[in-house]
PDB file of C-alpha atoms in Angstrom:
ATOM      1  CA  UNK A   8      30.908  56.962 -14.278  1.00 66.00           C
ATOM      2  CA  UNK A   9      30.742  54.965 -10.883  1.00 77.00           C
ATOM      3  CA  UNK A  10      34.416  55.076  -9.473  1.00 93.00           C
ATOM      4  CA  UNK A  11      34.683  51.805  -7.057  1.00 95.00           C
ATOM      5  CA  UNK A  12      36.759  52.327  -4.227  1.00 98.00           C
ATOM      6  CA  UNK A  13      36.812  49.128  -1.886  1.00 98.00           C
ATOM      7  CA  UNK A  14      36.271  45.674  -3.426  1.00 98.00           C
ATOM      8  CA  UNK A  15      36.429  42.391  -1.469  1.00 98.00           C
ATOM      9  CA  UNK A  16      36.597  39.542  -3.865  1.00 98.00           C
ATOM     10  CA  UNK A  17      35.236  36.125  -1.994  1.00 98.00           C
ATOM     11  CA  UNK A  18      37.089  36.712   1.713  1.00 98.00           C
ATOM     12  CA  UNK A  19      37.369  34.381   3.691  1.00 97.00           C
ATOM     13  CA  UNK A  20      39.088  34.426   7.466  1.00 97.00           C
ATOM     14  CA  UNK A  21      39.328  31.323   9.249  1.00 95.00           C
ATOM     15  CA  UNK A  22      40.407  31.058  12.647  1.00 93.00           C
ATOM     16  CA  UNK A  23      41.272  27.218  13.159  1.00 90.00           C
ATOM     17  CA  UNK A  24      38.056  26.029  12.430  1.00 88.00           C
ATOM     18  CA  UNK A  25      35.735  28.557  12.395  1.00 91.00           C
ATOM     19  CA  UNK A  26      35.238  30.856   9.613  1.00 93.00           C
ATOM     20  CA  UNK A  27      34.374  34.240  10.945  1.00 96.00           C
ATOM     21  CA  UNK A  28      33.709  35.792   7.586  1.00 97.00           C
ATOM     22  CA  UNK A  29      32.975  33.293   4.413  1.00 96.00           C
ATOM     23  CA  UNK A  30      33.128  33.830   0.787  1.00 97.00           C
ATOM     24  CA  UNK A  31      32.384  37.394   1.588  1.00 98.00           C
ATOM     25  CA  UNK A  32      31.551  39.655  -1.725  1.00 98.00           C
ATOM     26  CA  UNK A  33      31.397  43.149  -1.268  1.00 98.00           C
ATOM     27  CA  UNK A  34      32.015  46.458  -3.346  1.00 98.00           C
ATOM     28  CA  UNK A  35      31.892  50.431  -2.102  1.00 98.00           C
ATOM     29  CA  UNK A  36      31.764  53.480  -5.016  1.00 97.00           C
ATOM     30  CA  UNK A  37      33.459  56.905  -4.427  1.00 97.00           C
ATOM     31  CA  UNK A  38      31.201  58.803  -2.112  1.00 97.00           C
ATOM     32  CA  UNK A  39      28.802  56.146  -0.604  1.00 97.00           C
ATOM     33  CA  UNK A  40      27.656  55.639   2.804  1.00 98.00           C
ATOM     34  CA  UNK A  41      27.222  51.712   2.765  1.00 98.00           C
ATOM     35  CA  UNK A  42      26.219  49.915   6.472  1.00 98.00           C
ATOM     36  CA  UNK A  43      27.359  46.945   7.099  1.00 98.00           C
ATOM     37  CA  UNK A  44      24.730  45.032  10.135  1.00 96.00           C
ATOM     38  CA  UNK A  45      24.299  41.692  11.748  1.00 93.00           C
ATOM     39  CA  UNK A  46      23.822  39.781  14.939  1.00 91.00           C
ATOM     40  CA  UNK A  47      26.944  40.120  17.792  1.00 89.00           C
ATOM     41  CA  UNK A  48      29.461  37.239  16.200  1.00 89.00           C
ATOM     42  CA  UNK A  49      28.282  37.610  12.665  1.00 92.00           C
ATOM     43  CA  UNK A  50      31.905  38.982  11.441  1.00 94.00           C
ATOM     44  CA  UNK A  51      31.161  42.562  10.790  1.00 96.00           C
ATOM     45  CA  UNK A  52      34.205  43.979  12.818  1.00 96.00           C
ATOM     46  CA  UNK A  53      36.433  40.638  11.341  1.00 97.00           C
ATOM     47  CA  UNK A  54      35.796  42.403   7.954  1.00 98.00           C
ATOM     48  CA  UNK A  55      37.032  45.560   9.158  1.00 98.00           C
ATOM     49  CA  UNK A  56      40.263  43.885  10.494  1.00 97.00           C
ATOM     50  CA  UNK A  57      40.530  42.233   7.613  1.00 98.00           C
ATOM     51  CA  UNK A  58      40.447  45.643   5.433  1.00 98.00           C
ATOM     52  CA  UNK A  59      42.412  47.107   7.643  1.00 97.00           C
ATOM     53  CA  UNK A  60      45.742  44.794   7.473  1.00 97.00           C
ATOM     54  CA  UNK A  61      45.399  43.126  11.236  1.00 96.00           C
ATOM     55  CA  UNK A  62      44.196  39.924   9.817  1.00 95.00           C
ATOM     56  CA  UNK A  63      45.502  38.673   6.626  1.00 95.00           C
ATOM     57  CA  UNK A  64      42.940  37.070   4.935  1.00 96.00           C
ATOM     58  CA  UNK A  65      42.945  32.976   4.526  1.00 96.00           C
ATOM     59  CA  UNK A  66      42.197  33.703   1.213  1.00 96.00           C
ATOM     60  CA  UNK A  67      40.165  36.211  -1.681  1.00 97.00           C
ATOM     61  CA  UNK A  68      41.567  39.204  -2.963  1.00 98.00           C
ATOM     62  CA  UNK A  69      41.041  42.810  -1.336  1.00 98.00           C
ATOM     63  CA  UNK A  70      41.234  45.974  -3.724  1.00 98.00           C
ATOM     64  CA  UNK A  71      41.528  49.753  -2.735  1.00 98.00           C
ATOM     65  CA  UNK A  72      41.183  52.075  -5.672  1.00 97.00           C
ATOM     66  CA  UNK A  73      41.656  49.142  -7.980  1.00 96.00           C
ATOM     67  CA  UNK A  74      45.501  48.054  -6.168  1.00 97.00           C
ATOM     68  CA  UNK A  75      45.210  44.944  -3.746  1.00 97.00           C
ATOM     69  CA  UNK A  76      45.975  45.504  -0.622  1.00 98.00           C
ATOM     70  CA  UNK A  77      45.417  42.251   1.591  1.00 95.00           C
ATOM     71  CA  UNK A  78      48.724  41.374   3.431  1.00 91.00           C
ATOM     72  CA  UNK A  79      49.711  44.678   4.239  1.00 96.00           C
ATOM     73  CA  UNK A  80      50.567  46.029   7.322  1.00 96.00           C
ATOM     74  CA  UNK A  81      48.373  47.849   8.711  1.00 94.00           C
ATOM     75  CA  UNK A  82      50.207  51.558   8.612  1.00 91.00           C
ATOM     76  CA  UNK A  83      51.130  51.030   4.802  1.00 94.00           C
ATOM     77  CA  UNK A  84      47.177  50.294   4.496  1.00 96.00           C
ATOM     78  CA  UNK A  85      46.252  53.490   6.056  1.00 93.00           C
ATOM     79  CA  UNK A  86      48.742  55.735   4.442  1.00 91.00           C
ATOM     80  CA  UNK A  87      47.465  54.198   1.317  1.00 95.00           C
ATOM     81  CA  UNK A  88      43.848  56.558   2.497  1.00 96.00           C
ATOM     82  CA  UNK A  89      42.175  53.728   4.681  1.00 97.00           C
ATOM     83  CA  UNK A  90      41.539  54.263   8.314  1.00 96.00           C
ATOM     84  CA  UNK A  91      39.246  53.613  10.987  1.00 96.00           C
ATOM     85  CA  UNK A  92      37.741  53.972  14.727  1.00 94.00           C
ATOM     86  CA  UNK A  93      36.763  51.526  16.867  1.00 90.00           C
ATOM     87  CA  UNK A  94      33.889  50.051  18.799  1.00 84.00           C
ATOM     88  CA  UNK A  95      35.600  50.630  22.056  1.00 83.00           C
ATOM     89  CA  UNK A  96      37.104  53.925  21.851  1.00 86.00           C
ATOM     90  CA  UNK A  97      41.089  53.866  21.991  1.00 87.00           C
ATOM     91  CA  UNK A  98      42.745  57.139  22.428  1.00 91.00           C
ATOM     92  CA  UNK A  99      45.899  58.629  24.158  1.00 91.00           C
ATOM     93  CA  UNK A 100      44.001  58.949  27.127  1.00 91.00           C
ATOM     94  CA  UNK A 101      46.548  60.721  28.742  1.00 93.00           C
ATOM     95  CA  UNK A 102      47.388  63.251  25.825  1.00 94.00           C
ATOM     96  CA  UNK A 103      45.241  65.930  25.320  1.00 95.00           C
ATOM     97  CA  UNK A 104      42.576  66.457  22.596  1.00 96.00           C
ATOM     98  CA  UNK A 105      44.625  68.404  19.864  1.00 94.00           C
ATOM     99  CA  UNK A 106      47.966  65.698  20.764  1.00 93.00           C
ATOM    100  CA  UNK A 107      45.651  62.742  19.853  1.00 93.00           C
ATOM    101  CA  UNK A 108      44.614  64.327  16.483  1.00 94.00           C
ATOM    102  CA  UNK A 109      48.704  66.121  16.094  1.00 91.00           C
ATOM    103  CA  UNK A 110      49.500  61.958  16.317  1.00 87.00           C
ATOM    104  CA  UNK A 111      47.695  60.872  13.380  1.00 84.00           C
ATOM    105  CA  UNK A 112      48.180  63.704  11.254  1.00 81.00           C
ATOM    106  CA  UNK A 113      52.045  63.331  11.935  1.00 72.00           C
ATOM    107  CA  UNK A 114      52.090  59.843   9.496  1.00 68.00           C
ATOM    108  CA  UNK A 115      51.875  61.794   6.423  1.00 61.00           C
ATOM    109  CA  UNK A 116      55.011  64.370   7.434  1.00 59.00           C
ATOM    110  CA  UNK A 117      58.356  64.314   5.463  1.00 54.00           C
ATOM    111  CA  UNK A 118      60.615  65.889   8.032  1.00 57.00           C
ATOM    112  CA  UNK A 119      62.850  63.348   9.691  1.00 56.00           C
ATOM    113  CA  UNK A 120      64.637  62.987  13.373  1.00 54.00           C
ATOM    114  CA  UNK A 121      67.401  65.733  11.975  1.00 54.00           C
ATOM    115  CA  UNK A 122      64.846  68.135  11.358  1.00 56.00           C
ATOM    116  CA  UNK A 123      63.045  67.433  14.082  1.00 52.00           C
ATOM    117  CA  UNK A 124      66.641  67.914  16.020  1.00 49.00           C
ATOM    118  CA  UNK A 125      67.239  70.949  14.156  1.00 59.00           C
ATOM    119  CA  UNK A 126      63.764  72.376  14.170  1.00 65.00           C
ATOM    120  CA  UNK A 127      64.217  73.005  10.645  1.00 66.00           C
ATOM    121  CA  UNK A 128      62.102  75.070   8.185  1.00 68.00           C
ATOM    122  CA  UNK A 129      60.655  71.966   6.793  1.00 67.00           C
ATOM    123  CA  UNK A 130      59.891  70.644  10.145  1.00 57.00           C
ATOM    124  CA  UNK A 131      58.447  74.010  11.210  1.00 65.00           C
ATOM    125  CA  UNK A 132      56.333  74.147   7.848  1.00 73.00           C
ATOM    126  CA  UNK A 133      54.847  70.690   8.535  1.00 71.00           C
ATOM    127  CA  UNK A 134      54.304  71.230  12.208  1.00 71.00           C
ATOM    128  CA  UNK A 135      52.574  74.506  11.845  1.00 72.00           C
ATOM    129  CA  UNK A 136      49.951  72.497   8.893  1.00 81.00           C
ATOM    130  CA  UNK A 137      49.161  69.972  11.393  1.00 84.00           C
ATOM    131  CA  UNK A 138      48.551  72.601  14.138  1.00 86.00           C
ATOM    132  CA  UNK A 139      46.279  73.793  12.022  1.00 88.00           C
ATOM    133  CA  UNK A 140      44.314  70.789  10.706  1.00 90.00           C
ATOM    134  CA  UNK A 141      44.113  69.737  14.521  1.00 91.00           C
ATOM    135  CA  UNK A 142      42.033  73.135  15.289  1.00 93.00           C
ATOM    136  CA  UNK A 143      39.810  72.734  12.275  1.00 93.00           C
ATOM    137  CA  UNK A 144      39.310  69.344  12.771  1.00 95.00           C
ATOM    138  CA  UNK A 145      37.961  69.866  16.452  1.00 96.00           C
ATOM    139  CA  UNK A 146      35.994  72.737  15.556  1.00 95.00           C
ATOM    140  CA  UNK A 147      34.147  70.602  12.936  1.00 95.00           C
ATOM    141  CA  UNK A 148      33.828  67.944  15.634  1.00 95.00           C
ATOM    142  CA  UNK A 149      32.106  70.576  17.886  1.00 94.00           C
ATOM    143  CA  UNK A 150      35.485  69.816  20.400  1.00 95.00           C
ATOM    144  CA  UNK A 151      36.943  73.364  19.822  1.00 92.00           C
ATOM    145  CA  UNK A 152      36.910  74.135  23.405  1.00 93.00           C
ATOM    146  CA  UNK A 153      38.286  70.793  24.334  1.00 93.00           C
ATOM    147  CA  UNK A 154      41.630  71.041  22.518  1.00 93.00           C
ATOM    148  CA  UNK A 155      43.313  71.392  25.920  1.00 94.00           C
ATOM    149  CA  UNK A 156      41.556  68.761  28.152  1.00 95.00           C
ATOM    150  CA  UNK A 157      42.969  65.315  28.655  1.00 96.00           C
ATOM    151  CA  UNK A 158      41.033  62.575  26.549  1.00 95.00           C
ATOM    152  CA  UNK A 159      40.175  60.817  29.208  1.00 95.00           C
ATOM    153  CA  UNK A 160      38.148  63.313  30.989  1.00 94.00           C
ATOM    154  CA  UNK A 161      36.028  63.770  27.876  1.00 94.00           C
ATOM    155  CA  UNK A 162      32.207  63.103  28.570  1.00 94.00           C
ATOM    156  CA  UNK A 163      31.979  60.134  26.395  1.00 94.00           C
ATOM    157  CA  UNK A 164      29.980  61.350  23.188  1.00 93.00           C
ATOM    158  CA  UNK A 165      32.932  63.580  22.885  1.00 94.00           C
ATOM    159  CA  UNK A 166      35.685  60.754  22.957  1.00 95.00           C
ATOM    160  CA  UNK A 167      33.677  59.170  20.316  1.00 95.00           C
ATOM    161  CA  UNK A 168      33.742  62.765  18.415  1.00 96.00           C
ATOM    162  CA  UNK A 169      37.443  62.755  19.337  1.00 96.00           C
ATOM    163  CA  UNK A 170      38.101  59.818  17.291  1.00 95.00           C
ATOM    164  CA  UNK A 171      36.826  60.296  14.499  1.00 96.00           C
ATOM    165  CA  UNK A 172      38.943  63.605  14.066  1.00 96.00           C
ATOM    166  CA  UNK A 173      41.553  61.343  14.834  1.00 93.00           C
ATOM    167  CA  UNK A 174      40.692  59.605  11.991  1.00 95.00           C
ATOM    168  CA  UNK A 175      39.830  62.349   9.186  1.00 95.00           C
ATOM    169  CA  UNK A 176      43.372  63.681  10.548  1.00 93.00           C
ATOM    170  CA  UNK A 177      44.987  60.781   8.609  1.00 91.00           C
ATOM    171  CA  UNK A 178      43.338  62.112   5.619  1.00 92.00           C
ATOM    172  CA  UNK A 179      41.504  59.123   4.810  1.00 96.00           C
ATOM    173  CA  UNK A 180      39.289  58.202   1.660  1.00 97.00           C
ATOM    174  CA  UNK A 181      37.526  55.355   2.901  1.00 98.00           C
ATOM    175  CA  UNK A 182      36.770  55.618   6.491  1.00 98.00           C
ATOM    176  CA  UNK A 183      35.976  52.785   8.427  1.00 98.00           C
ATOM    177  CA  UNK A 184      33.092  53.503  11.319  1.00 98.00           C
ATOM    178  CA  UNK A 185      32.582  50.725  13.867  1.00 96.00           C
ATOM    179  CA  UNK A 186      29.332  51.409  16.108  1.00 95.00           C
ATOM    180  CA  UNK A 187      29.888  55.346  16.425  1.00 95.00           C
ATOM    181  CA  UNK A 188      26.969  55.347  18.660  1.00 95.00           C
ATOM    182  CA  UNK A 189      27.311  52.434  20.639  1.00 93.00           C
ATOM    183  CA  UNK A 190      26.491  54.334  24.254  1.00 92.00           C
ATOM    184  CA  UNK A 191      24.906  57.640  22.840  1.00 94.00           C
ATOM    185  CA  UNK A 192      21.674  59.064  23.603  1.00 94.00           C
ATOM    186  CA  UNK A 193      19.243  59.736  21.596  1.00 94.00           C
ATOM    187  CA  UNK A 194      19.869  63.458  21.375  1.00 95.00           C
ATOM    188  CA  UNK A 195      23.741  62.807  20.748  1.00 95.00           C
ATOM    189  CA  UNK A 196      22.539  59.918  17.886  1.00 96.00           C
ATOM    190  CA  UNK A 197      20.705  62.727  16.182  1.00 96.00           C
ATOM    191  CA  UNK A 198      23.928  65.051  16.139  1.00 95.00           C
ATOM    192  CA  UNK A 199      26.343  62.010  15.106  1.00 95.00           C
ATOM    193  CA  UNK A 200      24.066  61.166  11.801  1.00 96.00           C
ATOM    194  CA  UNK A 201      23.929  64.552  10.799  1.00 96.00           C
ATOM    195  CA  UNK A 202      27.837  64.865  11.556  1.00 96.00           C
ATOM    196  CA  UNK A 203      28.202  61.913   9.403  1.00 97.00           C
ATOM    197  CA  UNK A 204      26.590  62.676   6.511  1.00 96.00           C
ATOM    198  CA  UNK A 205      28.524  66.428   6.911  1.00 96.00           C
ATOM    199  CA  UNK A 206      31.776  65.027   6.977  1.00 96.00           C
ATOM    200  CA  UNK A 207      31.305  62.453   3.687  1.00 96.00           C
ATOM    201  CA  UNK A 208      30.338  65.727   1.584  1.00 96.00           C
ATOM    202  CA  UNK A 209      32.462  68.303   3.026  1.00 94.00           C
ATOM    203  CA  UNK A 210      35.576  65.492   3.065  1.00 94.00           C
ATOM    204  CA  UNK A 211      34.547  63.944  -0.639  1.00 95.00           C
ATOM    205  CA  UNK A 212      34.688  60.592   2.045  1.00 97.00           C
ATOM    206  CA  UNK A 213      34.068  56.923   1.314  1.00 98.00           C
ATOM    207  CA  UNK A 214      32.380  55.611   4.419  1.00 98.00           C
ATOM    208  CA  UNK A 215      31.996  51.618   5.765  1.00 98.00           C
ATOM    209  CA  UNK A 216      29.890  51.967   8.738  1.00 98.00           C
ATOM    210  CA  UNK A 217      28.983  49.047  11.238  1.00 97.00           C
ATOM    211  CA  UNK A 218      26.196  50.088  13.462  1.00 95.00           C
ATOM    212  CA  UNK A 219      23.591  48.548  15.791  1.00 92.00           C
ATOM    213  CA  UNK A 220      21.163  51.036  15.911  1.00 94.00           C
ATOM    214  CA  UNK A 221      18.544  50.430  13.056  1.00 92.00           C
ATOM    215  CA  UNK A 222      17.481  54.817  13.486  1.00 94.00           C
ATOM    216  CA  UNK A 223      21.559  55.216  12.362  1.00 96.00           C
ATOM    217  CA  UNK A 224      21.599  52.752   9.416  1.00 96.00           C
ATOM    218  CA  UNK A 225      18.397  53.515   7.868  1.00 95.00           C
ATOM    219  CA  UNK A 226      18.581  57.015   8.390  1.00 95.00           C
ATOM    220  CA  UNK A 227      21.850  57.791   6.726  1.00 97.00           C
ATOM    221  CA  UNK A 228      23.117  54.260   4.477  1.00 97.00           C
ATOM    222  CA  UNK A 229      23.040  54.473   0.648  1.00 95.00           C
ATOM    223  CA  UNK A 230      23.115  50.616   0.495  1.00 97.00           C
ATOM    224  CA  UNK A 231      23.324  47.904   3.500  1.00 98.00           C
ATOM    225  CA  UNK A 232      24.487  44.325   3.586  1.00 97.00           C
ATOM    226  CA  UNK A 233      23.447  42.280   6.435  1.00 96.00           C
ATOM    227  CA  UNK A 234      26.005  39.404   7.481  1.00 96.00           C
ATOM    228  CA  UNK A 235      24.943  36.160   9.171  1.00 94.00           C
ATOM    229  CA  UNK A 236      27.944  33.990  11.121  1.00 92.00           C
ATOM    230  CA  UNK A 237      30.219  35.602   8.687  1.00 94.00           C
ATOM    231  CA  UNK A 238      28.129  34.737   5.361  1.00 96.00           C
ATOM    232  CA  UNK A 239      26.644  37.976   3.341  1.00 96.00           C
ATOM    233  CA  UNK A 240      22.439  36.934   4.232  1.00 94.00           C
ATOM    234  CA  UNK A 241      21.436  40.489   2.229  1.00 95.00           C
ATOM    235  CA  UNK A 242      22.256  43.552   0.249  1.00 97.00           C
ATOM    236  CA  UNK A 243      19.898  46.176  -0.544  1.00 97.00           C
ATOM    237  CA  UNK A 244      18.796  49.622  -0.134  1.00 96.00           C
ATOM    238  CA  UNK A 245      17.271  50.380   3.580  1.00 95.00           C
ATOM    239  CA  UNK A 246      14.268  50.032   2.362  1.00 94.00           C
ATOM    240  CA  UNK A 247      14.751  46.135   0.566  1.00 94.00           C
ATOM    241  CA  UNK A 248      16.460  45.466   3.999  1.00 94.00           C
ATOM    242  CA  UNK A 249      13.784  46.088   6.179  1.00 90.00           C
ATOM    243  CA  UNK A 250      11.185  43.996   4.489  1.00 90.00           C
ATOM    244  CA  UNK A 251      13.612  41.265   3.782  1.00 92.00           C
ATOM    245  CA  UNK A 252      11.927  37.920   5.450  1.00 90.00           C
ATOM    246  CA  UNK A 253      15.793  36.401   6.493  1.00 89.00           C
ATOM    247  CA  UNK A 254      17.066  39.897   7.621  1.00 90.00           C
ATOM    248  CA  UNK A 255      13.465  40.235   9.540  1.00 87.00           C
ATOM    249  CA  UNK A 256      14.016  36.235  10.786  1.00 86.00           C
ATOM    250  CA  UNK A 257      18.160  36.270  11.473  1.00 79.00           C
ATOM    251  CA  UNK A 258      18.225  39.706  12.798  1.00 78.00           C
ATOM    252  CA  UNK A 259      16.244  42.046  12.986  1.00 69.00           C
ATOM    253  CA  UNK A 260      13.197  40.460  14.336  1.00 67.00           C
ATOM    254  CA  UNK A 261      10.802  42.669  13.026  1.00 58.00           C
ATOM    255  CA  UNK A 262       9.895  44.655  10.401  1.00 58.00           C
ATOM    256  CA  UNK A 263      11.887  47.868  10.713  1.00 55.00           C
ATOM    257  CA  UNK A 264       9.160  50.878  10.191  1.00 58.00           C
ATOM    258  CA  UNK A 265       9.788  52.472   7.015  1.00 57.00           C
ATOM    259  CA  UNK A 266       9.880  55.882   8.632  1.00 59.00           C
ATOM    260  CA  UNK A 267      12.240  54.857  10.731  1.00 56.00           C
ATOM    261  CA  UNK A 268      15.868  57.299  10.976  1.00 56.00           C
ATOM    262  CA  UNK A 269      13.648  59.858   8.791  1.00 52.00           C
ATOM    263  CA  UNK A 270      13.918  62.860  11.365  1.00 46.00           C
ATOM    264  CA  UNK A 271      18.272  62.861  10.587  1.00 48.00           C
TER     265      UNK A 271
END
């Protein structure tokens, strides 16, 4: 039986008066990979925020694993198993590679300031587990040699690798991807869809990916919806989405090639 994880129920987020997402409709089952694509200013990252807990929606109903969630803040929301990167990267620069994955894994420790003080057994317990999710974490990111180095000195396919351990350090169900390979080359594109599609089966993840590269989406997405100045234009399987005449006509501009993203 499908298990639905994420359901938007008729969102809406107005700023003043524009509405940068309308009426949007829009469900995700345990274990897909669903895209979410559209021009620049069509709402896609808006939907995210929205999700997320920066935004409170103007109005609909948001539901994670059947509870709503909208008007949360946004660290209940990702203790609750949501979390997300970002389409310009935002790390500890200064903090080295394991410290900025450490940080996000510390949300779900028990131990408080008097353990912490005390250096208690719980505290030493929970530290040691989180030194120890951090190496895993970076060796499945292919950043196992990195650990020490200072974010910011990363080559930049590796900051975005960074942050998504960051992410899967929070121990997320439903992870939120927002253009993972905006300023990749091809070769790195390649490795990040296989990467992907590793992590959603070796994590058991839930994944919401916005992405402008048509190789990415139709190479690794389950389902896509296509948004247009904040209204849902589409929803389909890759292949329905390429041949759609108002995806082709608001966005993509041509019809996609069907063997497109085939090679990941």
């Amino acid at each position: 039986m499908t298990e639905r994880v994420l359901e938007l129920e008729a969102v809406t987020m107005q700023f003043g008066g524009l509405k940068a997402v309308a009426d949007l409709d829009l469900t995700v089952d345990r274990g897909e990979l669903v895209g979410l694509i559209g021009p620049n200013g069509a709402g896609k990252t808006t939907v995210f925020n929205v999700i997320t807990g920066v935004y409170p929606p103007s109005r609909g109903r948001i539901l994670f694993e059947g509870r709503p969630i909208q008007g949360l803040r946004p660290h209940v929301i990702a203790r609750r198993g949501i979390t997300r990167t970002f389409q310009n990267i935002r790390l500890f620069a200064s903090r080295s590679c394991r410290d900025n994955v450490c940080i996000a894994a510390h949300q779900h420790c028990h131990a408080g300031l008097l353990d912490v003080v005390l250096r208690t057994a719980r505290f030493e317990r929970e530290e040691g587990e989180i030194q120890a999710q951090a190496a895993e974490l970076l060796e499945t990111m292919g950043l196992r040699e990195w650990g020490d180095a200072i974010a910011a000195e990363l080559p930049y396919g590796q900051q975005r690798r960074l942050e998504i351990a960051r992410a899967l350090a929070a121990r997320p169900r439903l992870l939120l991807l927002d253009e993972p390979a905006a300023g990749l080359n091809p070769q790195e594109t390649d490795e990040l869809m296989h990467l992907i599609e590793s992590l959603r089966v070796r994590f058991g993840l839930t994944i919401l990916l916005i992405e402008h590269d048509m190789r990415v989406v139709m190479g690794i997405c389950r389902r896509i919806a296509v948004l247009d100045y904040g209204v849902k234009l589409a929803e389909g399987t890759p292949a329905e989405i390429r041949t759609d005449p108002r995806v082709i006509e608001a966005y993509l501009g041509e019809e996609v090639p069907a063997d497109l993203g085939a090679g990941a």
